[in-house]
Short mmCIF file of C-alpha atoms and ligand atoms in Angstrom, two decimals:
data_model
loop_
_atom_site.label_atom_id
_atom_site.label_comp_id
_atom_site.label_asym_id
_atom_site.label_seq_id
_atom_site.Cartn_x
_atom_site.Cartn_y
_atom_site.Cartn_z
CA MET A 1 16.96 17.45 12.63
CA SER A 2 20.08 15.72 13.79
CA ALA A 3 22.12 18.26 15.74
CA ARG A 4 25.25 17.01 13.98
CA TYR A 5 24.12 17.47 10.39
CA GLN A 6 25.25 20.79 9.03
CA LEU A 7 23.25 22.07 6.06
CA SER A 8 25.40 23.94 3.58
CA GLY A 9 25.48 25.55 0.13
CA THR A 10 25.13 28.95 -1.47
CA THR A 11 22.84 28.02 -4.38
CA ALA A 12 19.53 26.17 -4.45
CA VAL A 13 21.22 23.24 -6.23
CA GLU A 14 23.96 22.97 -3.59
CA ILE A 15 21.52 23.26 -0.69
CA SER A 16 19.18 20.62 -2.09
CA ALA A 17 22.14 18.32 -2.91
CA GLY A 18 23.35 18.68 0.69
CA ILE A 19 19.94 17.80 2.09
CA GLU A 20 19.61 14.83 -0.28
CA SER A 21 23.01 13.57 0.76
CA GLY A 22 22.03 13.92 4.43
CA ILE A 23 18.94 11.82 3.77
CA ARG A 24 20.91 9.23 1.79
CA THR A 25 23.49 8.73 4.51
CA GLY A 26 20.90 8.65 7.27
CA ALA A 27 22.18 11.82 8.97
CA LEU A 28 18.74 13.31 8.25
CA SER A 29 16.35 10.57 9.28
CA PRO A 30 12.80 10.06 8.01
CA GLY A 31 10.52 12.61 9.67
CA ALA A 32 13.42 14.89 10.72
CA PRO A 33 12.44 18.58 10.76
CA LEU A 34 14.36 21.10 8.62
CA PRO A 35 14.91 24.68 9.70
CA PRO A 36 12.40 27.32 8.60
CA VAL A 37 13.31 28.91 5.26
CA ARG A 38 14.28 32.26 6.77
CA ALA A 39 16.39 30.75 9.54
CA LEU A 40 18.37 28.58 7.13
CA ALA A 41 18.77 31.48 4.68
CA ALA A 42 20.20 33.65 7.48
CA ASP A 43 22.52 30.80 8.57
CA LEU A 44 23.86 30.25 5.07
CA GLY A 45 23.95 33.93 4.11
CA VAL A 46 21.65 33.43 1.09
CA SER A 47 18.24 34.84 0.21
CA PRO A 48 15.09 33.10 1.49
CA ALA A 49 14.07 32.57 -2.16
CA THR A 50 17.17 30.38 -2.70
CA VAL A 51 16.32 28.12 0.25
CA ALA A 52 12.64 28.06 -0.77
CA ARG A 53 13.67 26.86 -4.26
CA ALA A 54 15.82 24.09 -2.77
CA TYR A 55 12.97 22.92 -0.51
CA GLN A 56 10.50 23.07 -3.38
CA GLU A 57 12.66 20.93 -5.64
CA LEU A 58 13.00 18.28 -2.93
CA ARG A 59 9.27 18.43 -2.20
CA GLN A 60 8.47 17.84 -5.87
CA ARG A 61 10.73 14.79 -5.88
CA GLY A 62 9.07 13.40 -2.77
CA LEU A 63 12.03 13.86 -0.39
CA LEU A 64 10.49 16.57 1.80
CA VAL A 65 7.00 17.38 2.98
CA THR A 66 5.68 20.70 4.26
CA ALA A 67 2.70 20.44 6.59
CA GLY A 68 1.43 23.81 7.83
CA ARG A 69 2.58 24.64 11.32
CA HIS A 70 4.65 21.44 11.49
CA GLY A 71 7.05 23.03 9.01
CA THR A 72 9.18 21.17 6.51
CA ARG A 73 10.38 17.64 7.25
CA VAL A 74 12.04 14.70 5.57
CA ARG A 75 9.29 12.42 4.21
CA PRO A 76 8.75 9.22 6.19
CA ASN A 77 10.06 7.11 3.28
CA PRO A 78 11.93 9.43 0.92
CA PRO A 79 12.70 7.75 -2.42
CA VAL A 80 16.45 7.84 -1.83
CA ALA A 81 16.77 6.51 1.67
CA ALA A 82 15.83 4.27 4.55
CA ARG A 83 12.56 2.45 4.36
CA ARG A 84 9.38 3.89 5.84
CA SER A 85 9.73 1.30 8.57
CA ALA A 86 12.48 3.54 9.97
CA LEU A 87 9.64 5.66 11.37
CA ARG A 88 8.51 2.77 13.52
CA PRO A 89 10.29 2.53 16.83
CA PRO A 90 12.18 -0.80 16.77
CA PRO A 91 10.33 -3.43 18.81
CA LEU A 92 11.89 -3.99 22.23
CA PRO A 93 13.68 -7.33 22.56
CA GLY A 94 11.07 -9.99 23.20
CA ALA A 95 8.18 -7.78 22.00
CA ARG A 96 5.65 -9.21 19.56
CA ASP A 97 5.87 -7.37 16.25
CA LEU A 98 2.37 -6.69 14.85
CA SER A 99 3.51 -3.65 12.90
CA ARG A 100 4.61 -5.06 9.59
CA GLY A 101 1.51 -5.82 7.50
CA GLU A 102 3.04 -9.06 6.23
CA PRO A 103 1.29 -12.38 5.68
CA ASP A 104 2.27 -15.21 8.06
CA ARG A 105 5.15 -16.94 6.29
CA ARG A 106 4.05 -20.28 7.70
CA LEU A 107 0.76 -19.94 5.80
CA LEU A 108 2.33 -19.28 2.39
CA PRO A 109 2.42 -22.22 -0.01
CA PRO A 110 5.90 -23.81 -0.19
CA LEU A 111 7.61 -22.95 -3.47
CA GLY A 112 10.18 -25.78 -3.37
CA PRO A 113 8.20 -28.56 -5.06
CA HIS A 114 7.09 -26.32 -7.93
CA LEU A 115 10.56 -24.85 -8.36
CA ALA A 116 11.97 -28.39 -8.53
CA ALA A 117 9.40 -29.39 -11.15
CA LEU A 118 10.21 -26.27 -13.15
CA ALA A 119 13.93 -26.95 -12.92
CA ALA A 120 13.41 -30.43 -14.31
CA ASP A 121 11.34 -29.09 -17.17
CA THR A 122 13.19 -25.90 -18.14
CA GLY A 123 15.12 -25.71 -21.39
CA PRO A 124 17.39 -22.90 -22.60
CA SER A 125 16.47 -19.33 -21.69
CA VAL A 126 13.64 -17.64 -23.56
CA SER A 127 15.17 -15.16 -26.01
CA TYR A 128 14.58 -11.40 -26.23
CA SER A 129 12.45 -11.83 -29.31
CA ASP A 130 10.21 -14.59 -27.86
CA ALA A 131 9.67 -13.07 -24.40
CA GLY A 132 6.46 -11.46 -23.18
CA VAL A 133 3.28 -12.54 -21.44
CA LEU A 134 2.96 -16.35 -21.46
CA PRO A 135 -0.29 -17.17 -23.29
CA GLU A 136 -1.09 -19.97 -20.80
CA LEU A 137 -0.69 -17.56 -17.85
CA ALA A 138 -2.87 -14.96 -19.58
CA GLU A 139 -5.55 -17.57 -20.18
CA ALA A 140 -5.49 -18.77 -16.56
CA ALA A 141 -5.60 -15.17 -15.29
CA ARG A 142 -8.57 -14.33 -17.49
CA ALA A 143 -10.48 -17.36 -16.23
CA ARG A 144 -9.86 -16.25 -12.62
CA LEU A 145 -10.90 -12.66 -13.32
CA ASP A 146 -13.99 -13.73 -15.33
CA ALA A 147 -15.10 -15.80 -12.35
CA ASP A 148 -14.97 -12.63 -10.22
CA GLY A 149 -16.88 -10.46 -12.70
CA VAL A 150 -13.92 -8.32 -13.84
CA PRO A 151 -14.77 -7.10 -17.36
CA ALA A 152 -12.80 -8.47 -20.26
CA GLY A 153 -10.03 -6.18 -21.42
CA GLU A 154 -6.47 -6.22 -22.64
CA LEU A 155 -4.03 -7.96 -20.31
CA THR A 156 -0.40 -7.55 -19.35
CA ILE A 157 1.85 -8.56 -16.47
CA THR A 158 3.76 -6.26 -14.13
CA GLY A 159 6.31 -6.78 -11.36
CA GLY A 160 3.65 -6.58 -8.63
CA ALA A 161 0.70 -4.29 -7.95
CA LEU A 162 2.76 -1.27 -6.98
CA ASP A 163 4.91 -1.59 -10.10
CA GLY A 164 1.69 -1.63 -12.12
CA ILE A 165 0.38 1.46 -10.33
CA GLU A 166 3.67 3.26 -10.91
CA ARG A 167 3.58 2.46 -14.62
CA LEU A 168 -0.07 3.51 -14.89
CA LEU A 169 0.43 6.82 -13.11
CA GLY A 170 3.65 7.48 -15.01
CA ALA A 171 1.97 6.85 -18.37
CA HIS A 172 -1.15 8.94 -17.74
CA LEU A 173 -0.15 11.78 -15.41
CA ARG A 174 2.48 14.49 -15.24
CA PRO A 175 4.25 15.88 -12.13
CA GLY A 176 1.92 18.24 -10.34
CA ASP A 177 -1.24 16.33 -11.37
CA ALA A 178 -3.63 15.28 -8.60
CA VAL A 179 -4.38 11.66 -7.67
CA ALA A 180 -7.30 10.65 -5.45
CA VAL A 181 -6.14 8.10 -2.87
CA GLU A 182 -7.85 6.48 0.07
CA ASP A 183 -7.39 8.21 3.42
CA PRO A 184 -6.26 6.33 5.40
CA GLY A 185 -4.50 4.43 2.66
CA TRP A 186 -1.53 2.26 1.83
CA ALA A 187 1.68 3.96 2.98
CA ASN A 188 3.72 2.72 0.00
CA LEU A 189 1.23 4.26 -2.40
CA LEU A 190 1.49 7.62 -0.61
CA ASP A 191 5.28 7.38 -0.94
CA LEU A 192 5.04 6.51 -4.62
CA VAL A 193 2.68 9.41 -5.33
CA ALA A 194 5.13 11.77 -3.64
CA ALA A 195 8.11 10.29 -5.49
CA LEU A 196 6.35 10.81 -8.83
CA GLY A 197 5.78 14.46 -7.98
CA LEU A 198 1.99 13.98 -7.94
CA ARG A 199 -0.44 15.60 -5.51
CA PRO A 200 -2.49 13.23 -3.33
CA ILE A 201 -6.11 14.13 -2.60
CA GLY A 202 -7.39 12.06 0.31
CA VAL A 203 -10.74 10.31 -0.05
CA PRO A 204 -12.27 9.17 3.27
CA VAL A 205 -12.89 5.41 3.56
CA ASP A 206 -15.42 3.48 5.62
CA ASP A 207 -15.91 -0.29 5.91
CA GLU A 208 -17.59 -0.37 2.47
CA GLY A 209 -14.85 1.39 0.55
CA PRO A 210 -14.11 4.96 -0.56
CA MET A 211 -16.97 7.29 0.35
CA VAL A 212 -18.96 8.62 -2.58
CA ALA A 213 -18.93 12.24 -1.41
CA GLY A 214 -15.15 12.05 -0.98
CA VAL A 215 -14.65 10.74 -4.51
CA ALA A 216 -16.98 13.44 -5.86
CA ALA A 217 -14.98 16.10 -4.01
CA ALA A 218 -11.69 14.72 -5.37
CA LEU A 219 -13.08 14.80 -8.91
CA ALA A 220 -14.27 18.35 -8.39
CA ALA A 221 -10.77 19.24 -7.16
CA GLY A 222 -9.31 18.00 -10.44
CA ALA A 223 -8.10 14.46 -9.66
CA ARG A 224 -6.76 12.85 -12.85
CA ALA A 225 -6.59 9.35 -11.37
CA LEU A 226 -8.36 7.44 -8.59
CA VAL A 227 -6.80 4.45 -6.84
CA VAL A 228 -9.23 2.13 -5.07
CA THR A 229 -8.37 -0.98 -3.06
CA SER A 230 -11.03 -3.57 -3.86
CA ARG A 231 -10.70 -5.66 -0.69
CA ALA A 232 -8.45 -5.92 2.37
CA GLN A 233 -7.80 -2.20 2.18
CA ASN A 234 -4.59 -1.32 3.91
CA PRO A 235 -4.81 -0.22 6.74
CA THR A 236 -8.56 -0.38 7.49
CA GLY A 237 -9.52 -3.76 5.99
CA SER A 238 -12.46 -2.18 4.16
CA ALA A 239 -13.87 -3.90 1.07
CA VAL A 240 -15.95 -2.29 -1.68
CA SER A 241 -19.55 -3.47 -1.11
CA ALA A 242 -22.13 -4.10 -3.84
CA GLU A 243 -24.03 -0.90 -2.93
CA ARG A 244 -20.88 1.23 -2.79
CA ALA A 245 -19.70 -0.18 -6.12
CA GLU A 246 -23.03 0.70 -7.70
CA ALA A 247 -22.95 4.26 -6.35
CA LEU A 248 -19.33 4.79 -7.39
CA ARG A 249 -19.93 3.36 -10.85
CA ALA A 250 -22.83 5.79 -11.29
CA LEU A 251 -20.63 8.70 -10.19
CA LEU A 252 -17.76 7.69 -12.47
CA ALA A 253 -19.88 6.58 -15.44
CA GLY A 254 -18.47 7.65 -18.76
CA ARG A 255 -15.76 9.91 -17.35
CA ARG A 256 -13.14 10.35 -20.00
CA ASP A 257 -10.72 12.45 -17.98
CA LEU A 258 -10.06 10.07 -15.10
CA LEU A 259 -7.86 6.98 -14.90
CA LEU A 260 -9.48 4.47 -12.54
CA ILE A 261 -7.03 2.03 -10.93
CA GLU A 262 -8.28 -0.87 -8.82
CA ASP A 263 -5.89 -2.80 -6.63
CA ASP A 264 -7.09 -6.31 -5.73
CA HIS A 265 -3.95 -7.25 -3.84
CA ALA A 266 -5.67 -9.64 -1.42
CA ALA A 267 -7.13 -11.66 -4.31
CA GLU A 268 -7.82 -15.26 -3.22
CA LEU A 269 -7.23 -14.34 0.45
CA ALA A 270 -10.05 -11.82 0.66
CA ARG A 271 -13.01 -13.98 1.84
CA VAL A 272 -15.47 -11.28 0.70
CA PRO A 273 -16.85 -11.05 -2.84
CA LEU A 274 -15.29 -8.70 -5.36
CA HIS A 275 -17.44 -5.80 -6.60
CA PRO A 276 -15.32 -4.24 -9.33
CA LEU A 277 -15.63 -0.68 -10.59
CA ALA A 278 -13.59 -1.61 -13.67
CA GLY A 279 -15.07 -0.46 -16.93
CA ALA A 280 -17.08 2.45 -15.45
CA THR A 281 -14.64 4.96 -16.93
CA ALA A 282 -13.06 5.05 -20.39
CA SER A 283 -9.56 4.63 -18.89
CA TRP A 284 -9.35 1.84 -16.35
CA ALA A 285 -6.99 -0.77 -15.00
CA PHE A 286 -7.57 -3.64 -12.60
CA LEU A 287 -4.57 -5.18 -10.86
CA ARG A 288 -4.40 -8.53 -9.14
CA SER A 289 -1.21 -9.30 -7.28
CA VAL A 290 0.03 -12.73 -6.22
CA SER A 291 2.00 -11.33 -3.24
CA LYS A 292 -0.45 -11.89 -0.40
CA PRO A 293 -1.82 -15.37 -1.17
CA PHE A 294 1.31 -16.91 -2.73
CA GLY A 295 4.23 -14.85 -1.36
CA PRO A 296 5.52 -11.25 -1.60
CA ASP A 297 8.75 -12.41 -3.24
CA LEU A 298 6.85 -13.49 -6.36
CA ARG A 299 7.00 -10.06 -7.95
CA LEU A 300 4.05 -10.47 -10.26
CA ALA A 301 0.61 -8.93 -10.82
CA VAL A 302 -1.89 -9.27 -13.63
CA LEU A 303 -3.12 -5.99 -15.09
CA VAL A 304 -6.25 -5.79 -17.27
CA GLY A 305 -7.73 -2.62 -18.66
CA ASP A 306 -8.86 -0.74 -21.72
CA GLU A 307 -6.78 -1.01 -24.85
CA THR A 308 -5.02 2.37 -24.62
CA THR A 309 -4.17 2.06 -20.94
CA VAL A 310 -2.75 -1.44 -21.22
CA ALA A 311 -0.86 -0.61 -24.42
CA ARG A 312 0.84 2.30 -22.63
CA VAL A 313 1.93 0.12 -19.72
CA ALA A 314 3.02 -2.79 -21.92
CA GLY A 315 4.82 -0.48 -24.35
CA ARG A 316 6.66 1.36 -21.59
CA THR A 317 7.67 -1.96 -20.02
CA ARG A 318 9.01 -3.18 -23.35
CA VAL A 319 11.35 -0.22 -23.79
CA GLY A 320 12.58 -0.48 -20.19
CA ALA A 321 12.62 -3.65 -18.09
CA GLY A 322 11.42 -5.63 -21.14
CA TRP A 323 9.12 -8.21 -19.57
CA VAL A 324 8.42 -10.13 -16.36
CA SER A 325 10.63 -13.22 -16.43
CA THR A 326 8.88 -16.19 -18.00
CA VAL A 327 10.51 -18.38 -15.32
CA LEU A 328 8.49 -16.46 -12.74
CA GLN A 329 5.37 -16.56 -14.91
CA ARG A 330 5.67 -20.34 -15.19
CA LEU A 331 6.08 -20.66 -11.43
CA VAL A 332 2.90 -18.65 -10.82
CA LEU A 333 1.05 -20.73 -13.39
CA ALA A 334 2.18 -23.91 -11.64
CA LEU A 335 0.96 -22.56 -8.27
CA TRP A 336 -2.39 -21.54 -9.75
CA SER A 337 -2.81 -24.98 -11.32
CA ASP A 338 -2.19 -27.01 -8.15
CA PRO A 339 -5.34 -27.90 -6.14
CA ALA A 340 -3.20 -28.51 -3.05
CA VAL A 341 -1.97 -24.90 -3.22
CA ASP A 342 -5.57 -23.69 -3.62
CA GLU A 343 -6.43 -25.55 -0.44
CA LEU A 344 -3.49 -23.99 1.46
CA VAL A 345 -4.55 -20.50 0.34
CA ARG A 346 -8.15 -21.21 1.35
CA ARG A 347 -6.99 -22.30 4.81
CA ALA A 348 -4.75 -19.25 5.17
CA ALA A 349 -7.68 -16.97 4.31
CA GLN A 350 -9.86 -18.71 6.87
CA SER A 351 -7.17 -18.47 9.51
CA TYR A 352 -6.66 -14.71 8.94
CA GLU A 353 -10.40 -14.20 9.15
CA GLN A 354 -10.57 -16.03 12.50
CA ARG A 355 -7.71 -13.97 13.94
CA ARG A 356 -9.17 -10.69 12.70
CA ASP A 357 -12.69 -11.44 13.89
CA GLY A 358 -11.28 -12.74 17.18
CA LEU A 359 -9.47 -9.47 17.82
CA LEU A 360 -12.47 -7.34 16.77
CA THR A 361 -14.69 -9.30 19.18
CA ALA A 362 -12.16 -9.04 22.02
CA LEU A 363 -11.92 -5.27 21.45
CA ALA A 364 -15.72 -4.95 21.39
CA GLU A 365 -15.75 -6.50 24.86
CA HIS A 366 -13.73 -3.46 25.96
CA GLY A 367 -16.26 -1.16 24.28
CA LEU A 368 -13.94 -0.45 21.34
CA ARG A 369 -15.06 -0.47 17.74
CA ALA A 370 -12.17 -1.24 15.43
CA HIS A 371 -12.17 -1.88 11.68
CA GLY A 372 -11.19 -4.99 9.74
CA ARG A 373 -13.77 -6.35 7.30
CA SER A 374 -11.15 -8.27 5.33
CA GLY A 375 -7.40 -8.86 5.09
CA ILE A 376 -4.68 -9.11 7.69
CA ASN A 377 -4.93 -5.79 9.55
CA VAL A 378 -7.15 -4.23 12.18
CA TRP A 379 -7.40 -0.43 12.40
CA LEU A 380 -8.12 0.91 15.86
CA PRO A 381 -8.93 4.61 16.39
CA VAL A 382 -7.01 6.01 19.38
CA ALA A 383 -6.95 9.27 21.29
CA ASP A 384 -3.24 9.88 20.70
CA GLU A 385 -1.06 7.81 18.38
CA THR A 386 2.33 8.45 19.90
CA SER A 387 1.27 7.63 23.43
CA ALA A 388 -0.72 4.58 22.23
CA VAL A 389 2.26 3.17 20.31
CA THR A 390 4.57 3.83 23.27
CA ALA A 391 2.19 2.29 25.83
CA LEU A 392 1.79 -0.79 23.66
CA ARG A 393 5.53 -1.08 23.20
CA ASP A 394 5.96 -0.98 26.96
CA ALA A 395 3.35 -3.75 27.22
CA GLY A 396 5.32 -5.88 24.74
CA TRP A 397 3.39 -5.26 21.49
CA ALA A 398 4.73 -3.34 18.48
CA VAL A 399 2.02 -1.82 16.25
CA ALA A 400 2.22 0.69 13.38
CA PRO A 401 1.32 4.34 14.06
CA GLY A 402 -1.57 5.52 11.90
CA ALA A 403 0.44 8.56 10.77
CA LEU A 404 2.10 6.35 8.16
CA TYR A 405 -1.23 5.91 6.39
CA ARG A 406 -3.18 9.10 7.05
CA ILE A 407 -3.58 12.41 5.24
CA ALA A 408 -6.46 13.99 7.17
CA ALA A 409 -8.02 10.88 8.75
CA ALA A 410 -8.28 10.64 12.55
CA PRO A 411 -5.50 9.08 14.69
CA ALA A 412 -5.39 5.29 14.91
CA VAL A 413 -2.99 2.37 15.07
CA ARG A 414 -2.70 -0.55 12.66
CA VAL A 415 -2.41 -4.02 14.14
CA THR A 416 -1.37 -6.86 11.82
CA VAL A 417 -3.18 -9.99 12.95
CA SER A 418 -1.48 -12.52 10.68
CA SER A 419 0.70 -14.06 13.40
CA LEU A 420 -1.74 -13.91 16.35
CA HIS A 421 -2.68 -16.98 18.39
CA THR A 422 -6.00 -17.45 20.15
CA ASP A 423 -4.23 -17.03 23.50
CA ASP A 424 -2.99 -13.59 22.42
CA LEU A 425 -6.42 -12.09 21.85
CA ALA A 426 -7.50 -11.26 25.41
CA PRO A 427 -4.18 -9.75 26.61
CA LEU A 428 -3.69 -7.88 23.33
CA ALA A 429 -7.21 -6.43 23.42
CA ALA A 430 -6.70 -5.35 27.04
CA ALA A 431 -3.39 -3.67 26.16
CA LEU A 432 -4.94 -1.98 23.11
CA ALA A 433 -7.91 -0.76 25.13
CA HIS A 434 -5.64 0.70 27.77
CA ALA A 435 -3.36 2.32 25.17
CA ALA A 436 -6.16 3.63 22.96
CA TYR A 437 -8.00 5.47 25.72
CA PRO A 438 -5.88 5.69 28.89
CA THR A 439 -8.95 7.34 30.44
CA PRO A 440 -11.77 5.08 29.25
CA PRO A 441 -14.93 6.66 27.86
CA PRO A 442 -17.54 6.80 30.66
CA GLY A 443 -19.60 3.66 31.04
CA PHE A 444 -17.07 1.25 29.45
CA PRO A 445 -15.32 -1.48 31.38
CA THR A 446 -11.50 -1.37 31.18
C1 LIG B 1 -3.03 -2.07 -0.72
C2 LIG B 1 -1.91 -2.94 -1.19
N1 LIG B 1 -1.73 -3.14 -2.48
C3 LIG B 1 -0.76 -3.97 -2.95
C4 LIG B 1 0.09 -4.63 -2.08
C5 LIG B 1 1.11 -5.60 -2.59
O1 LIG B 1 1.62 -5.16 -3.76
P1 LIG B 1 2.72 -5.91 -4.57
O2 LIG B 1 2.00 -6.73 -5.60
O3 LIG B 1 3.47 -4.78 -5.19
O4 LIG B 1 3.52 -6.78 -3.66
C6 LIG B 1 -0.03 -4.41 -0.71
C7 LIG B 1 0.90 -5.05 0.24
O5 LIG B 1 0.93 -4.74 1.39
C8 LIG B 1 -1.06 -3.55 -0.27
O6 LIG B 1 -1.23 -3.33 1.04
#
């Protein structure tokens, strides 16, 4: 905790408000430790139960986390404050930043020509009563999903994959309910689960997707929803294989008490076939975002699912945000309909694959097995995350510490390959090898 931030208050409400304000202003930074309950109670002259209530309220709202002997801390990305990226040490001047998990902007299709065409062809604004999902966009989305074997279902549009997941979890679950999530898994999803007051249950992941025994254990522990990344899992790059999909479908078959959410955020960039689980359970939703292939600023994802699930999401959207702008929907439709854009996305996918495979091969030459079957990240197990991240920073490379993505998974770092050049591979692999295991395992060259 910052030495300068003085916690105060004599009631649980005042204490929690003081902590929240400290987080909001940045005086309590992400990850900052809070005093033990008894110590703070003695400091403030209140009972330990009062401080415990304040901490509990903030935990339920996703602002604090309590982790055994590590005590209570501010969450890495509390839903009122600085972004999770605040946990990452800022790259030193001149360092290469491979920590961000972003596509290479130079490989995104240019939006200008399609925006200009739209501008020329746009009449007065669509009215409240006429707005909704554009039928032409729905038809194009269905054709794309049919081609990938996603079962037919109802369809709606959300403001991106994470917005869809938030609406799905919000409509089906209540605070305190358990959600099975991949471990390691997408940091933003872990933050969202915490912010909704839900309990994450980690499901171990290997290169073929969530492990069957882990999903079975999460179900046995009472998970009410399961979120699976179809391909380009973040951070490990895993993709659900045909065999894993079959085994998971068998495990989930006919379950009426579980909401299955699939996140196909990599979509056209994935370069590995889709093996959907969609339809195995009574309640299901499959999300396909346009962020990675076409640009993260296009806040749009297609959501298909069973009638009840989609009606809940669409109905909740209608009474709140209303709809996803039809201007944006028309832009996405224009991008989907342009063969030149298809070709750019195909080339981007190929280029990411070359960079990823290049780094995996270079690491293998140092005796290191890293993960990255698909997508834009490589996940490298390390002996100690903090010293690995620091050693790499000193060598001029910024990578993301695995702690952002892990619940119980082993230490690792995430390296985003999207901006790598061929010339980078050998020096980066050497730096990673040195940082991952400062004392190399016997028998391996350094
Ligand atoms: C696993 C996963 N899902 C979804 C997304 C993108 O979601 P959105 O459509 O909200 O931009 C990302 C982006 O990093 C991701 O890693």
